[in-house]
Amino acid sequence: MKFVDEAYIDIAAGDGGNGCVSFRHEKYKEFGGPNGGDGGRGGHVFAVADPNLNTLVDFRYSRRHEAKRGEHGMGSDMFGAAGEDITLKMPVGTIISDAETGEVLYELLTPGEVITIAKGGDGGFGNLRFKSAINRAPRQKTPGWPGERKNLKLELKVLADVGLLGMPNAGKSTFITAVSNARPKIADYPFTTLHPNLGVVRVGPEQSFVVADIPGLIEGASEGAGLGHQFLRHLQRTRLLLHIVDMAPFDDAIDPVAQAKAIVGELKKYDTQLYEKPRWLVLNKLDMVPVEEREARVKDFVKRFKWKGPVFEISALTREGCEALIHAIHRHVQSEQRVENAPVEVDPRFVGDAPL
């Protein structure tokens, strides 16, 4: 299925039903009084975060979504039925914003989370509502209120703990295949990955984290070159970035250091916050480097790249070094989760029913 991470939709909640003007007419009841019922409320439009979805492609082909209006009120004290609600299933991680102003309205971050994105209009009052001691035969009624109508932009940012960053053919897809349950397409040509892939890495019983593999970046990506720039947004919610570098490029004229610097530069141009995320350097394809040359090549790369952070030497194809890397990642993700879930310190003066 084609990966679609952006869509525009028009939604309309149902209008409320109109109130009714009616009077009771029965034998021997000449002045039975008003009995016009209220109209029913219009249907709401809900959005639910469905963990089984990973694309917005359904909304690309069905843009208009309307809930039904409420029924009109009727005589004999009969109120109109409420309009039927509709629920739109969206992937977890969907951001819902106003298509015209760009204002972010909602974010679906929790599986099963339900939000109301458009409220149905209230039903109008029938003449039964206007009866009083001095107005025995009211002929007033009110129309139903219109339901909310919105033009929305849906944007999907995948929820992953770790994001893979690198040039095309750096070995990102091979790595995610080696360590997780993801099975992306792998080939010996650039841009094999055309859409993001998610993989769950299981470290042990009830110990796992999620890795996102996005299409490779090239120089000029922040201005729209290549494919990866379309999916850089998916790295914005990750806790850690793995910068995977091909240490054995096909062409001897290619300098891995220059490529790595270009990637970092594009990242900084695209989003400063993304650039400042924790980032580890992963030197891949070392199985293709002679054993006696590995240490010198790694030292030369780190020195020229002026890298001060963590460095991991792996071969995604043979899985050499992958085990140590995933355990280090899991420890980092757990520490980040502990920080995020740490209880907020409360000033003791405000503990209890009243200040001390």
Tab-separated table of C-alpha atoms in Angstrom:
chain	number	residue	atom	x	y	z
A	1	MET	CA	0.000	0.000	0.000
A	2	LYS	CA	1.273	3.458	-0.803
A	3	PHE	CA	2.271	5.348	2.327
A	4	VAL	CA	0.305	8.562	2.680
A	5	ASP	CA	1.198	10.786	5.611
A	6	GLU	CA	-0.851	13.870	4.733
A	7	ALA	CA	-4.464	14.377	3.701
A	8	TYR	CA	-7.110	17.081	3.602
A	9	ILE	CA	-10.729	16.404	4.568
A	10	ASP	CA	-13.986	18.312	4.911
A	11	ILE	CA	-16.220	17.331	7.802
A	12	ALA	CA	-19.733	18.421	8.680
A	13	ALA	CA	-21.610	17.571	11.844
A	14	GLY	CA	-25.360	17.166	11.547
A	15	ASP	CA	-27.749	20.094	11.895
A	16	GLY	CA	-30.271	20.017	14.693
A	17	GLY	CA	-33.877	19.203	13.878
A	18	ASN	CA	-36.489	21.963	13.912
A	19	GLY	CA	-39.018	22.346	16.697
A	20	CYS	CA	-42.685	21.668	15.965
A	21	VAL	CA	-45.830	23.740	16.425
A	22	SER	CA	-48.703	21.430	17.243
A	23	PHE	CA	-51.815	21.357	19.430
A	24	ARG	CA	-53.615	18.485	21.043
A	25	HIS	CA	-56.784	17.621	19.135
A	26	GLU	CA	-59.024	15.018	20.707
A	27	LYS	CA	-62.734	14.508	21.034
A	28	TYR	CA	-64.158	16.575	23.847
A	29	LYS	CA	-60.765	18.337	24.220
A	30	GLU	CA	-61.350	21.504	22.268
A	31	PHE	CA	-58.418	23.354	23.842
A	32	GLY	CA	-55.953	20.554	24.443
A	33	GLY	CA	-52.951	22.846	24.560
A	34	PRO	CA	-49.590	22.762	22.788
A	35	ASN	CA	-47.812	19.444	22.240
A	36	GLY	CA	-45.099	20.218	19.672
A	37	GLY	CA	-41.841	18.424	20.492
A	38	ASP	CA	-38.235	19.563	20.174
A	39	GLY	CA	-36.003	18.632	17.296
A	40	GLY	CA	-33.200	16.102	17.786
A	41	ARG	CA	-29.539	17.106	17.924
A	42	GLY	CA	-27.354	16.589	14.892
A	43	GLY	CA	-24.814	13.801	14.723
A	44	HIS	CA	-21.289	14.391	16.035
A	45	VAL	CA	-18.070	13.572	14.175
A	46	PHE	CA	-15.529	11.644	16.241
A	47	ALA	CA	-11.951	10.598	15.549
A	48	VAL	CA	-10.435	7.491	17.123
A	49	ALA	CA	-6.772	6.460	17.225
A	50	ASP	CA	-6.613	2.989	15.670
A	51	PRO	CA	-3.309	1.148	16.304
A	52	ASN	CA	-4.034	-1.156	13.350
A	53	LEU	CA	-3.683	1.694	10.835
A	54	ASN	CA	-0.367	3.130	9.640
A	55	THR	CA	-1.455	5.340	6.753
A	56	LEU	CA	-3.919	8.109	5.907
A	57	VAL	CA	-4.534	6.727	2.429
A	58	ASP	CA	-8.278	6.184	3.085
A	59	PHE	CA	-8.772	9.917	3.534
A	60	ARG	CA	-6.992	10.682	0.279
A	61	TYR	CA	-9.885	9.132	-1.662
A	62	SER	CA	-12.824	10.048	0.599
A	63	ARG	CA	-12.543	13.684	1.562
A	64	ARG	CA	-16.117	14.573	2.545
A	65	HIS	CA	-17.563	13.178	5.793
A	66	GLU	CA	-21.019	14.234	6.969
A	67	ALA	CA	-23.018	13.180	9.997
A	68	LYS	CA	-26.806	12.992	9.706
A	69	ARG	CA	-29.054	15.785	10.898
A	70	GLY	CA	-31.462	15.368	13.792
A	71	GLU	CA	-35.114	14.596	13.112
A	72	HIS	CA	-37.675	17.358	13.411
A	73	GLY	CA	-39.987	17.501	16.384
A	74	MET	CA	-43.541	16.223	15.968
A	75	GLY	CA	-46.916	16.553	17.600
A	76	SER	CA	-48.146	14.476	20.522
A	77	ASP	CA	-45.086	15.508	22.577
A	78	MET	CA	-42.788	13.581	20.271
A	79	PHE	CA	-39.193	14.791	20.223
A	80	GLY	CA	-37.027	14.195	17.145
A	81	ALA	CA	-34.378	11.484	17.263
A	82	ALA	CA	-30.721	12.502	17.395
A	83	GLY	CA	-28.736	12.216	14.197
A	84	GLU	CA	-26.384	9.272	13.822
A	85	ASP	CA	-22.786	9.992	14.817
A	86	ILE	CA	-19.853	9.020	12.606
A	87	THR	CA	-16.396	7.891	13.771
A	88	LEU	CA	-13.290	8.331	11.630
A	89	LYS	CA	-10.488	5.859	12.303
A	90	MET	CA	-7.028	7.408	12.121
A	91	PRO	CA	-3.529	6.080	12.809
A	92	VAL	CA	-1.915	6.737	16.163
A	93	GLY	CA	0.256	9.826	15.817
A	94	THR	CA	-2.143	11.779	13.601
A	95	ILE	CA	-2.110	15.562	14.008
A	96	ILE	CA	-5.378	17.315	13.124
A	97	SER	CA	-5.071	20.992	12.239
A	98	ASP	CA	-7.149	23.698	10.597
A	99	ALA	CA	-6.458	23.608	6.858
A	100	GLU	CA	-6.879	27.369	6.490
A	101	THR	CA	-5.018	28.763	9.510
A	102	GLY	CA	-2.633	25.877	10.191
A	103	GLU	CA	-3.600	25.876	13.893
A	104	VAL	CA	-3.132	22.469	15.518
A	105	LEU	CA	-6.476	21.372	16.973
A	106	TYR	CA	-5.936	17.810	18.175
A	107	GLU	CA	-3.281	15.097	18.401
A	108	LEU	CA	-4.052	11.389	18.582
A	109	LEU	CA	-1.208	9.967	20.653
A	110	THR	CA	-2.841	7.130	22.627
A	111	PRO	CA	-4.266	3.948	21.036
A	112	GLY	CA	-8.036	3.919	21.405
A	113	GLU	CA	-8.228	7.639	22.201
A	114	VAL	CA	-11.506	9.212	21.036
A	115	ILE	CA	-11.985	12.938	20.436
A	116	THR	CA	-14.886	15.020	19.134
A	117	ILE	CA	-13.739	16.978	16.097
A	118	ALA	CA	-17.138	18.440	15.146
A	119	LYS	CA	-20.216	18.843	17.329
A	120	GLY	CA	-23.713	18.393	16.022
A	121	GLY	CA	-26.163	21.278	16.291
A	122	ASP	CA	-28.728	21.357	19.082
A	123	GLY	CA	-32.349	20.710	18.202
A	124	GLY	CA	-34.848	23.556	18.028
A	125	PHE	CA	-37.602	24.049	20.628
A	126	GLY	CA	-41.196	23.057	19.910
A	127	ASN	CA	-44.127	25.173	21.081
A	128	LEU	CA	-44.491	22.916	24.127
A	129	ARG	CA	-41.434	24.730	25.554
A	130	PHE	CA	-43.130	28.133	25.346
A	131	LYS	CA	-46.271	27.239	27.299
A	132	SER	CA	-46.886	29.402	30.341
A	133	ALA	CA	-49.704	30.610	32.529
A	134	ILE	CA	-50.201	33.671	30.374
A	135	ASN	CA	-49.390	32.059	27.032
A	136	ARG	CA	-51.704	29.084	26.825
A	137	ALA	CA	-51.487	28.605	23.061
A	138	PRO	CA	-47.930	29.522	21.960
A	139	ARG	CA	-47.152	29.363	18.275
A	140	GLN	CA	-43.421	29.945	18.652
A	141	LYS	CA	-40.818	27.420	17.641
A	142	THR	CA	-37.115	27.629	16.902
A	143	PRO	CA	-35.103	26.051	14.102
A	144	GLY	CA	-32.311	23.626	14.826
A	145	TRP	CA	-28.781	24.934	15.214
A	146	PRO	CA	-26.328	24.168	12.417
A	147	GLY	CA	-23.620	21.593	13.057
A	148	GLU	CA	-19.937	22.496	12.957
A	149	ARG	CA	-18.209	22.417	9.583
A	150	LYS	CA	-14.444	22.296	9.263
A	151	ASN	CA	-11.735	21.925	6.658
A	152	LEU	CA	-8.997	19.871	8.261
A	153	LYS	CA	-5.460	18.852	7.456
A	154	LEU	CA	-4.367	15.431	8.702
A	155	GLU	CA	-0.668	14.839	9.197
A	156	LEU	CA	0.863	11.595	10.414
A	157	LYS	CA	4.028	11.452	12.468
A	158	VAL	CA	4.901	7.891	13.393
A	159	LEU	CA	5.486	7.168	17.068
A	160	ALA	CA	8.889	5.518	17.322
A	161	ASP	CA	11.560	5.482	20.024
A	162	VAL	CA	14.490	5.375	17.599
A	163	GLY	CA	14.863	6.904	14.135
A	164	LEU	CA	17.367	5.819	11.489
A	165	LEU	CA	19.157	8.582	9.636
A	166	GLY	CA	21.487	8.240	6.677
A	167	MET	CA	22.203	8.389	2.975
A	168	PRO	CA	20.432	6.085	0.504
A	169	ASN	CA	22.018	2.629	0.534
A	170	ALA	CA	23.662	3.189	3.928
A	171	GLY	CA	22.126	-0.065	5.167
A	172	LYS	CA	19.212	1.260	7.219
A	173	SER	CA	16.717	-1.278	5.871
A	174	THR	CA	19.183	-4.118	6.370
A	175	PHE	CA	19.719	-2.986	9.956
A	176	ILE	CA	16.003	-2.793	10.805
A	177	THR	CA	15.541	-6.240	9.248
A	178	ALA	CA	18.406	-7.649	11.308
A	179	VAL	CA	17.176	-6.392	14.669
A	180	SER	CA	13.366	-6.231	14.372
A	181	ASN	CA	10.277	-7.854	12.886
A	182	ALA	CA	10.120	-5.379	9.980
A	183	ARG	CA	10.735	-6.730	6.483
A	184	PRO	CA	11.309	-3.756	4.164
A	185	LYS	CA	12.422	-4.105	0.560
A	186	ILE	CA	16.218	-4.352	0.255
A	187	ALA	CA	18.183	-3.921	-2.977
A	188	ASP	CA	21.588	-2.748	-4.158
A	189	TYR	CA	20.394	0.597	-5.538
A	190	PRO	CA	19.520	3.923	-3.878
A	191	PHE	CA	15.999	4.889	-2.804
A	192	THR	CA	14.817	1.300	-2.348
A	193	THR	CA	12.846	2.510	0.674
A	194	LEU	CA	9.990	4.681	-0.577
A	195	HIS	CA	8.018	5.027	2.667
A	196	PRO	CA	8.772	4.757	6.387
A	197	ASN	CA	8.960	1.316	7.976
A	198	LEU	CA	8.342	0.566	11.638
A	199	GLY	CA	9.940	-2.349	13.418
A	200	VAL	CA	9.607	-3.595	17.005
A	201	VAL	CA	12.945	-4.646	18.509
A	202	ARG	CA	12.443	-7.203	21.275
A	203	VAL	CA	15.307	-7.177	23.747
A	204	GLY	CA	13.774	-9.545	26.301
A	205	PRO	CA	10.475	-10.465	27.961
A	206	GLU	CA	8.360	-7.273	28.072
A	207	GLN	CA	11.396	-5.301	26.914
A	208	SER	CA	11.153	-3.715	23.492
A	209	PHE	CA	11.359	-0.462	21.568
A	210	VAL	CA	10.188	0.782	18.154
A	211	VAL	CA	12.526	1.754	15.299
A	212	ALA	CA	11.506	3.935	12.326
A	213	ASP	CA	13.348	3.593	9.002
A	214	ILE	CA	12.731	6.515	6.644
A	215	PRO	CA	13.857	6.997	3.038
A	216	GLY	CA	17.485	8.091	2.719
A	217	LEU	CA	18.455	11.744	2.628
A	218	ILE	CA	20.650	13.452	0.070
A	219	GLU	CA	22.268	16.858	-0.026
A	220	GLY	CA	19.616	19.520	-0.602
A	221	ALA	CA	16.886	17.458	1.103
A	222	SER	CA	15.745	20.398	3.240
A	223	GLU	CA	14.918	22.240	-0.009
A	224	GLY	CA	12.977	19.248	-1.378
A	225	ALA	CA	15.624	17.129	-3.124
A	226	GLY	CA	15.178	13.365	-2.998
A	227	LEU	CA	12.518	11.548	-0.993
A	228	GLY	CA	13.602	11.634	2.641
A	229	HIS	CA	12.660	15.287	3.214
A	230	GLN	CA	8.979	14.293	2.995
A	231	PHE	CA	9.375	12.013	5.993
A	232	LEU	CA	11.785	13.907	8.264
A	233	ARG	CA	8.730	14.830	10.358
A	234	HIS	CA	8.578	11.194	11.491
A	235	LEU	CA	11.857	11.629	13.359
A	236	GLN	CA	10.518	14.532	15.430
A	237	ARG	CA	8.901	12.278	18.047
A	238	THR	CA	11.809	9.881	18.470
A	239	ARG	CA	13.959	9.763	21.601
A	240	LEU	CA	17.168	8.859	19.780
A	241	LEU	CA	18.584	9.170	16.254
A	242	LEU	CA	20.992	6.606	14.800
A	243	HIS	CA	23.154	8.138	12.085
A	244	ILE	CA	24.090	5.131	9.950
A	245	VAL	CA	27.138	5.604	7.709
A	246	ASP	CA	28.271	3.352	4.864
A	247	MET	CA	31.956	2.654	5.529
A	248	ALA	CA	32.415	0.726	2.282
A	249	PRO	CA	30.768	2.732	-0.535
A	250	PHE	CA	30.626	1.237	-4.037
A	251	ASP	CA	32.473	4.193	-5.534
A	252	ASP	CA	35.940	4.845	-4.118
A	253	ALA	CA	35.536	8.528	-5.002
A	254	ILE	CA	32.734	8.883	-2.436
A	255	ASP	CA	33.891	10.269	0.902
A	256	PRO	CA	31.772	8.929	3.825
A	257	VAL	CA	32.787	11.901	5.983
A	258	ALA	CA	31.503	14.414	3.426
A	259	GLN	CA	28.228	12.480	3.131
A	260	ALA	CA	27.808	12.341	6.902
A	261	LYS	CA	28.416	16.087	7.230
A	262	ALA	CA	25.884	16.754	4.473
A	263	ILE	CA	23.236	14.743	6.353
A	264	VAL	CA	23.865	16.644	9.586
A	265	GLY	CA	23.684	19.934	7.696
A	266	GLU	CA	20.329	19.033	6.133
A	267	LEU	CA	19.011	18.005	9.534
A	268	LYS	CA	19.982	21.361	11.041
A	269	LYS	CA	18.390	23.269	8.149
A	270	TYR	CA	15.144	21.325	8.424
A	271	ASP	CA	14.558	21.537	12.176
A	272	THR	CA	16.859	22.815	14.939
A	273	GLN	CA	15.057	20.767	17.614
A	274	LEU	CA	15.528	17.622	15.531
A	275	TYR	CA	19.207	18.462	15.122
A	276	GLU	CA	19.597	18.792	18.892
A	277	LYS	CA	18.093	15.369	19.664
A	278	PRO	CA	20.449	12.699	21.062
A	279	ARG	CA	22.303	11.199	18.094
A	280	TRP	CA	24.622	8.178	17.916
A	281	LEU	CA	27.035	7.352	15.137
A	282	VAL	CA	26.707	3.842	13.683
A	283	LEU	CA	29.431	2.795	11.248
A	284	ASN	CA	27.951	0.076	9.049
A	285	LYS	CA	29.212	-2.454	6.469
A	286	LEU	CA	32.482	-3.065	8.287
A	287	ASP	CA	32.344	-6.682	7.109
A	288	MET	CA	33.396	-5.316	3.703
A	289	VAL	CA	36.477	-3.615	5.177
A	290	PRO	CA	39.598	-5.787	5.652
A	291	VAL	CA	40.091	-6.629	9.324
A	292	GLU	CA	43.555	-5.088	9.436
A	293	GLU	CA	42.200	-1.770	8.087
A	294	ARG	CA	39.079	-1.402	10.248
A	295	GLU	CA	40.578	0.276	13.303
A	296	ALA	CA	42.542	2.823	11.283
A	297	ARG	CA	39.553	3.619	9.038
A	298	VAL	CA	37.230	4.096	12.001
A	299	LYS	CA	39.698	6.366	13.814
A	300	ASP	CA	40.261	8.406	10.655
A	301	PHE	CA	36.500	8.830	10.136
A	302	VAL	CA	35.808	9.902	13.725
A	303	LYS	CA	38.717	12.350	13.668
A	304	ARG	CA	37.744	13.981	10.356
A	305	PHE	CA	34.076	14.029	11.279
A	306	LYS	CA	34.993	15.657	14.635
A	307	TRP	CA	32.564	13.407	16.446
A	308	LYS	CA	32.484	13.406	20.256
A	309	GLY	CA	29.424	11.209	20.898
A	310	PRO	CA	28.905	7.433	21.091
A	311	VAL	CA	30.275	5.367	18.176
A	312	PHE	CA	29.188	1.825	17.278
A	313	GLU	CA	30.849	-0.414	14.708
A	314	ILE	CA	28.475	-2.931	13.128
A	315	SER	CA	27.685	-5.025	10.114
A	316	ALA	CA	23.916	-5.153	9.628
A	317	LEU	CA	24.304	-7.954	7.067
A	318	THR	CA	26.216	-10.321	9.368
A	319	ARG	CA	24.669	-8.807	12.545
A	320	GLU	CA	28.107	-8.234	13.984
A	321	GLY	CA	27.902	-5.608	16.739
A	322	CYS	CA	24.092	-5.322	16.496
A	323	GLU	CA	23.402	-7.070	19.811
A	324	ALA	CA	25.502	-4.626	21.838
A	325	LEU	CA	23.922	-1.706	19.992
A	326	ILE	CA	20.307	-2.702	20.653
A	327	HIS	CA	21.009	-3.277	24.360
A	328	ALA	CA	22.576	0.179	24.605
A	329	ILE	CA	19.567	1.672	22.800
A	330	HIS	CA	17.157	-0.085	25.149
A	331	ARG	CA	18.965	1.279	28.214
A	332	HIS	CA	18.833	4.783	26.756
A	333	VAL	CA	15.115	4.525	25.886
A	334	GLN	CA	14.306	3.205	29.368
A	335	SER	CA	16.174	6.068	31.020
A	336	GLU	CA	14.281	8.566	28.846
A	337	GLN	CA	10.972	6.939	29.756
A	338	ARG	CA	11.800	7.099	33.463
A	339	VAL	CA	12.512	10.803	33.166
A	340	GLU	CA	9.253	11.422	31.269
A	341	ASN	CA	7.191	9.410	33.771
A	342	ALA	CA	8.858	10.827	36.892
A	343	PRO	CA	6.306	12.218	39.370
A	344	VAL	CA	6.049	15.971	39.529
A	345	GLU	CA	7.320	17.435	42.791
A	346	VAL	CA	4.577	19.247	44.695
A	347	ASP	CA	5.260	22.076	47.098
A	348	PRO	CA	4.475	20.648	50.578
A	349	ARG	CA	2.718	23.868	51.512
A	350	PHE	CA	-0.082	22.985	49.095
A	351	VAL	CA	-0.500	19.323	50.045
A	352	GLY	CA	-3.850	18.527	51.632
A	353	ASP	CA	-7.161	20.302	51.703
A	354	ALA	CA	-5.770	23.722	52.545
A	355	PRO	CA	-2.433	25.540	52.537
A	356	LEU	CA	-0.336	25.113	55.675
